[in-house]
Short mmCIF file of C-alpha atoms in Angstrom, two decimals:
data_model
loop_
_atom_site.label_atom_id
_atom_site.label_comp_id
_atom_site.label_asym_id
_atom_site.label_seq_id
_atom_site.Cartn_x
_atom_site.Cartn_y
_atom_site.Cartn_z
CA MET A 30 11.20 13.27 -45.87
CA PRO A 31 10.70 14.39 -42.23
CA SER A 32 13.98 16.14 -41.45
CA PHE A 33 14.83 17.92 -38.21
CA ASP A 34 17.84 19.63 -36.70
CA LEU A 35 18.86 18.92 -33.13
CA PHE A 36 21.49 20.76 -31.10
CA LEU A 37 23.30 18.46 -28.72
CA SER A 38 25.97 19.61 -26.28
CA LYS A 39 28.07 21.10 -29.08
CA PRO A 40 26.87 24.70 -29.61
CA GLY A 41 26.56 25.71 -33.25
CA SER A 42 26.75 22.12 -34.49
CA PRO A 43 23.23 20.83 -35.24
CA ILE A 44 22.76 17.19 -36.13
CA SER A 45 20.25 16.42 -38.89
CA TYR A 46 17.91 13.48 -38.34
CA ASN A 47 14.73 11.90 -39.71
CA PHE A 48 12.14 10.37 -37.41
CA TYR A 49 9.35 8.06 -38.56
CA PRO A 50 6.61 7.22 -36.01
CA ALA A 51 5.64 3.61 -35.37
CA ILE A 52 2.91 2.04 -37.51
CA LYS A 53 0.23 -0.24 -36.01
CA GLN A 54 2.36 -0.92 -32.96
CA SER A 55 0.49 -2.49 -30.05
CA PRO A 56 0.50 -0.37 -26.87
CA LEU A 57 1.12 -3.60 -24.96
CA LEU A 58 4.52 -4.14 -26.61
CA PRO A 59 7.79 -2.32 -25.85
CA LYS A 60 8.47 0.83 -27.85
CA PHE A 61 11.24 -0.45 -30.08
CA LEU A 62 13.37 2.01 -32.05
CA ILE A 63 15.19 1.10 -35.27
CA VAL A 64 18.29 3.24 -35.82
CA PHE A 65 20.06 3.31 -39.18
CA ILE A 66 23.77 4.22 -39.07
CA ASN A 67 25.33 5.48 -42.31
CA GLY A 68 28.49 4.25 -43.97
CA LEU A 69 31.55 6.48 -44.23
CA GLU A 70 30.90 9.75 -46.12
CA LEU A 71 27.34 8.66 -46.96
CA SER A 72 24.00 10.20 -45.97
CA THR A 73 20.59 9.08 -44.76
CA ALA A 74 19.32 9.16 -48.35
CA GLY A 75 20.75 5.68 -48.84
CA TRP A 76 18.22 4.25 -46.37
CA PHE A 77 15.04 5.83 -47.78
CA ARG A 78 14.12 2.98 -50.12
CA SER A 79 14.54 0.34 -47.42
CA ILE A 80 12.54 2.41 -44.94
CA ASN A 81 9.70 2.91 -47.44
CA LEU A 82 9.57 -0.83 -48.17
CA LEU A 83 9.38 -1.47 -44.45
CA ARG A 84 6.74 1.14 -43.70
CA TYR A 85 4.49 0.19 -46.61
CA SER A 86 4.72 -3.55 -45.96
CA GLY A 87 1.35 -3.62 -44.21
CA PHE A 88 2.88 -5.04 -41.04
CA PRO A 89 3.41 -3.29 -37.69
CA VAL A 90 6.64 -1.28 -37.81
CA PRO A 91 8.50 0.28 -34.85
CA ALA A 92 9.62 3.89 -34.88
CA VAL A 93 12.61 4.56 -37.14
CA LEU A 94 15.46 7.03 -36.74
CA THR A 95 18.12 8.02 -39.27
CA TYR A 96 20.74 10.71 -38.82
CA ASP A 97 23.69 12.30 -40.59
CA ARG A 98 26.91 12.34 -38.64
CA PHE A 99 28.84 15.59 -38.65
CA GLY A 100 30.32 16.03 -42.13
CA GLN A 101 27.57 13.94 -43.77
CA GLY A 102 24.46 14.94 -45.69
CA HIS A 103 22.64 17.82 -43.97
CA SER A 104 24.87 17.83 -40.87
CA SER A 105 27.38 20.21 -42.40
CA SER A 106 29.42 20.98 -39.28
CA ARG A 107 32.86 19.38 -39.32
CA ASP A 108 32.81 18.01 -35.80
CA PRO A 109 33.24 14.23 -35.72
CA LEU A 110 30.33 12.40 -34.12
CA ASP A 111 31.50 9.79 -31.69
CA VAL A 112 29.68 7.11 -29.70
CA THR A 113 29.04 9.55 -26.85
CA ASP A 114 27.26 11.92 -29.22
CA LEU A 115 25.22 9.05 -30.66
CA HIS A 116 24.08 8.13 -27.16
CA GLU A 117 23.12 11.75 -26.47
CA LEU A 118 21.05 11.73 -29.65
CA LEU A 119 19.36 8.47 -28.69
CA ILE A 120 18.43 9.50 -25.16
CA THR A 121 17.03 12.79 -26.49
CA ILE A 122 14.83 11.41 -29.28
CA PRO A 123 12.80 8.91 -27.19
CA SER A 124 12.02 11.53 -24.55
CA SER A 125 10.68 13.95 -27.16
CA ARG A 126 9.12 11.49 -29.64
CA LEU A 127 8.16 8.36 -27.69
CA ASN A 128 7.14 9.82 -24.33
CA VAL A 129 9.87 7.89 -22.58
CA SER A 130 12.10 9.61 -20.05
CA LYS A 131 15.88 9.54 -20.33
CA ALA A 132 16.03 7.49 -17.14
CA GLU A 133 13.62 4.91 -18.60
CA PHE A 134 15.63 4.77 -21.82
CA GLU A 135 18.82 4.13 -19.86
CA THR A 136 17.21 1.05 -18.29
CA GLY A 137 16.27 -0.48 -21.65
CA LYS A 138 12.67 0.77 -21.80
CA VAL A 139 13.14 1.39 -25.55
CA PRO A 140 14.95 -1.66 -26.98
CA LEU A 141 17.13 -0.63 -29.91
CA LEU A 142 17.65 -2.37 -33.23
CA LEU A 143 20.77 -0.88 -34.80
CA VAL A 144 21.38 -1.22 -38.55
CA GLY A 145 24.81 -0.12 -39.73
CA HIS A 146 26.65 -0.12 -43.04
CA SER A 147 30.43 0.00 -43.51
CA ILE A 148 31.88 2.12 -40.67
CA GLY A 149 28.45 1.78 -39.07
CA GLY A 150 29.48 -1.76 -38.07
CA PRO A 151 32.33 -0.67 -35.78
CA ILE A 152 30.15 2.18 -34.46
CA ILE A 153 27.48 -0.35 -33.47
CA ARG A 154 30.02 -2.54 -31.67
CA LEU A 155 31.43 0.40 -29.74
CA TYR A 156 27.97 1.69 -28.84
CA VAL A 157 26.86 -1.67 -27.42
CA GLU A 158 30.17 -2.05 -25.58
CA TYR A 159 29.93 1.41 -23.97
CA HIS A 160 26.17 1.22 -23.33
CA PRO A 161 25.28 -2.39 -22.43
CA GLY A 162 21.68 -3.38 -21.84
CA LEU A 163 20.07 -1.10 -24.45
CA VAL A 164 20.33 -2.99 -27.74
CA ALA A 165 18.06 -5.92 -28.57
CA GLY A 166 19.51 -6.61 -32.00
CA ALA A 167 21.86 -5.40 -34.70
CA VAL A 168 22.22 -5.80 -38.44
CA ILE A 169 25.75 -5.14 -39.72
CA LEU A 170 25.96 -4.64 -43.48
CA ASP A 171 29.35 -5.13 -45.13
CA SER A 172 31.25 -3.94 -42.09
CA SER A 173 34.48 -2.01 -42.31
CA ILE A 174 37.41 -4.05 -41.05
CA ALA A 175 38.40 -2.11 -37.96
CA ASN A 176 41.32 -4.00 -36.48
CA VAL A 177 43.86 -4.04 -39.33
CA ASP A 178 44.88 -1.99 -42.34
CA TYR A 179 43.57 -2.99 -45.75
CA SER A 180 47.19 -3.43 -46.85
CA ASP A 181 47.56 -6.26 -44.33
CA SER A 182 45.30 -8.43 -46.49
CA LEU A 183 47.57 -8.06 -49.53
CA PRO A 184 50.94 -9.82 -49.97
CA ASN A 185 53.76 -7.29 -50.03
CA PRO A 186 55.78 -7.67 -53.25
CA ASP A 187 58.80 -6.01 -51.63
CA THR A 188 59.37 -8.61 -48.91
CA ALA A 189 62.05 -11.28 -49.21
CA ASP A 190 59.60 -14.18 -48.98
CA PHE A 191 57.15 -12.81 -51.58
CA ASP A 192 56.05 -15.36 -54.17
CA PRO A 193 54.89 -13.72 -57.44
CA GLU A 194 52.87 -16.81 -58.31
CA SER A 195 50.68 -16.17 -55.26
CA VAL A 196 49.25 -13.01 -56.83
CA THR A 197 49.53 -13.42 -60.60
CA ALA A 198 46.71 -14.85 -62.69
CA GLN A 199 45.43 -14.79 -66.24
CA ASP A 200 43.99 -11.31 -65.67
CA CYS A 201 46.69 -10.05 -63.29
CA THR A 202 50.38 -9.49 -64.00
CA LEU A 203 52.81 -8.57 -61.23
CA GLU A 204 52.81 -4.98 -62.46
CA GLN A 205 49.01 -4.87 -62.38
CA TYR A 206 49.04 -6.28 -58.87
CA ARG A 207 51.48 -3.62 -57.68
CA LYS A 208 49.39 -0.80 -59.15
CA ALA A 209 46.08 -2.17 -57.88
CA SER A 210 47.52 -2.73 -54.39
CA ASN A 211 48.82 0.83 -54.19
CA ASP A 212 45.49 2.23 -55.42
CA LEU A 213 43.48 0.23 -52.88
CA VAL A 214 45.74 1.15 -49.97
CA LYS A 215 45.49 4.86 -50.84
CA ILE A 216 41.71 4.64 -50.50
CA PHE A 217 41.04 2.09 -47.77
CA ASP A 218 43.93 2.05 -45.28
CA LEU A 219 42.97 3.28 -41.81
CA LYS A 220 45.22 6.34 -41.98
CA VAL A 221 43.50 7.71 -45.11
CA LYS A 222 41.66 10.97 -44.33
CA ASN A 223 37.92 11.36 -44.87
CA THR A 224 35.50 14.28 -45.12
CA GLU A 225 33.94 13.37 -41.76
CA PHE A 226 37.30 13.74 -40.01
CA LEU A 227 36.71 10.37 -38.34
CA ASP A 228 39.99 8.99 -37.05
CA ARG A 229 39.99 5.32 -38.05
CA THR A 230 43.56 4.68 -36.90
CA THR A 231 42.23 3.96 -33.40
CA GLY A 232 40.36 0.90 -34.69
CA PRO A 233 43.04 -1.69 -33.80
CA GLU A 234 43.15 -0.26 -30.27
CA VAL A 235 39.43 -0.02 -29.49
CA LEU A 236 38.32 -3.07 -31.53
CA PRO A 237 41.41 -5.29 -31.73
CA TYR A 238 39.52 -8.53 -32.47
CA ASP A 239 36.82 -9.52 -34.91
CA ASP A 240 35.42 -12.19 -32.54
CA LYS A 241 35.66 -10.39 -29.16
CA LEU A 242 34.36 -8.77 -26.88
CA LYS A 243 30.96 -10.32 -26.23
CA LEU A 244 28.17 -7.76 -26.61
CA VAL A 245 25.63 -7.35 -23.81
CA GLY A 246 22.12 -6.38 -24.85
CA VAL A 247 18.71 -5.90 -23.26
CA GLY A 248 18.26 -7.88 -20.05
CA GLY A 249 21.94 -8.77 -19.91
CA GLU A 250 21.60 -11.18 -22.82
CA GLY A 251 23.61 -11.12 -26.03
CA PRO A 252 21.71 -9.18 -28.73
CA TRP A 253 20.38 -10.90 -31.84
CA LEU A 254 22.96 -10.27 -34.54
CA SER A 255 22.80 -10.51 -38.33
CA ILE A 256 25.97 -10.12 -40.38
CA VAL A 257 25.53 -9.40 -44.09
CA GLY A 258 28.52 -9.54 -46.43
CA HIS A 259 28.76 -8.24 -49.97
CA ASP A 260 28.21 -10.47 -52.98
CA PRO A 261 31.73 -11.56 -54.00
CA VAL A 262 31.18 -11.59 -57.76
CA THR A 263 29.44 -8.22 -57.79
CA TYR A 264 32.19 -6.76 -55.60
CA ALA A 265 34.91 -8.01 -57.95
CA GLU A 266 33.07 -6.66 -60.99
CA ASP A 267 32.48 -3.26 -59.38
CA ASP A 268 36.10 -2.95 -58.28
CA PHE A 269 37.25 -3.80 -61.80
CA GLU A 270 34.92 -1.26 -63.42
CA LYS A 271 35.62 1.56 -60.96
CA MET A 272 39.31 1.05 -60.21
CA GLY A 273 40.63 -1.50 -62.67
CA THR A 274 41.36 -4.01 -59.90
CA PRO A 275 41.86 -7.47 -61.46
CA LYS A 276 38.90 -9.66 -60.57
CA SER A 277 41.14 -12.54 -59.50
CA MET A 278 42.79 -10.23 -56.97
CA SER A 279 39.45 -9.25 -55.41
CA MET A 280 38.30 -12.86 -55.24
CA LYS A 281 41.56 -14.23 -53.85
CA PHE A 282 42.34 -11.58 -51.23
CA SER A 283 39.64 -9.00 -50.47
CA ASN A 284 36.65 -11.36 -50.49
CA ALA A 285 38.40 -14.10 -48.51
CA TYR A 286 39.66 -11.60 -45.93
CA TRP A 287 36.21 -10.07 -45.45
CA ALA A 288 34.63 -13.52 -45.17
CA LYS A 289 36.95 -14.44 -42.30
CA TYR A 290 36.22 -11.12 -40.57
CA ASN A 291 32.45 -11.55 -40.96
CA GLN A 292 32.55 -15.03 -39.49
CA GLY A 293 34.41 -13.63 -36.52
CA LEU A 294 31.68 -11.05 -35.97
CA THR A 295 29.08 -13.78 -35.45
CA LYS A 296 30.93 -14.76 -32.26
CA ILE A 297 30.56 -11.41 -30.47
CA THR A 298 27.14 -12.30 -29.08
CA ASN A 299 25.77 -15.10 -26.91
CA GLY A 300 22.44 -14.60 -28.63
CA LEU A 301 21.25 -15.78 -32.03
CA ALA A 302 23.65 -14.85 -34.83
CA ASP A 303 23.38 -15.45 -38.56
CA ILE A 304 25.31 -14.50 -41.66
CA PHE A 305 24.18 -13.84 -45.24
CA ALA A 306 25.91 -13.47 -48.62
CA LEU A 307 29.06 -15.05 -47.26
CA GLN A 308 32.00 -14.45 -49.59
CA GLN A 309 33.38 -17.30 -51.62
CA GLU A 310 36.32 -19.35 -50.41
CA ALA A 311 35.37 -18.56 -46.83
CA PRO A 312 37.17 -20.53 -44.14
CA GLN A 313 35.12 -23.17 -42.35
#
């Protein structure tokens, strides 16, 4: 894979990225750039199969950029990459790879299509909010829930109004629910540390709503937006196999909570928005 190191404004902290030139792109069309944004503690390797399918499809394909945030993959420095650093990366790559000046990029000369998984979803929202007019579209894959703790989606068995029947099922006793809840919170709550040193506790402050603020894309219009949720049955099965989480618990709480969040995300653009693989029992 074509891998390069780029030093931004942080001396001694190179960022690793892969750049794939456009294929069969008409010189009469804008120089689009697809940017893949990794999930938490993941690397660019997770995108290679999708990129290969895209590039060998036989159709024209824009240029593609992937990168490892600090603490991911080949970017070994432990210096958290924020939205400002992402913008610095994006204004540097087009000038060196697409023959577009930084000034031209800043005016939307290179429309961006951002594809983000997990924490990549909130990163996309913040990038578009801080840098309006540059993004033509975004694909958000199984977004992290940025505005609340994971524990907020689970009934607290220690509160006075807790109803045990609301959580128990044929595959889930109250004791199993308590253990599974504690295990999930220890992994997914916003305060849990990660190897990237990304501080997720600021999520409720910088992205307090799932359905606001409206994003502003190229030409002042809302960007095209596609929200993709996980398959609910597969998610429940995976959680059971990996962590022992009762399937009924995943279906009743996690999947329903994510479905509501994903539906909210479709409202953050005035442009075309669609949603795929919507979780079961989603609110209407």
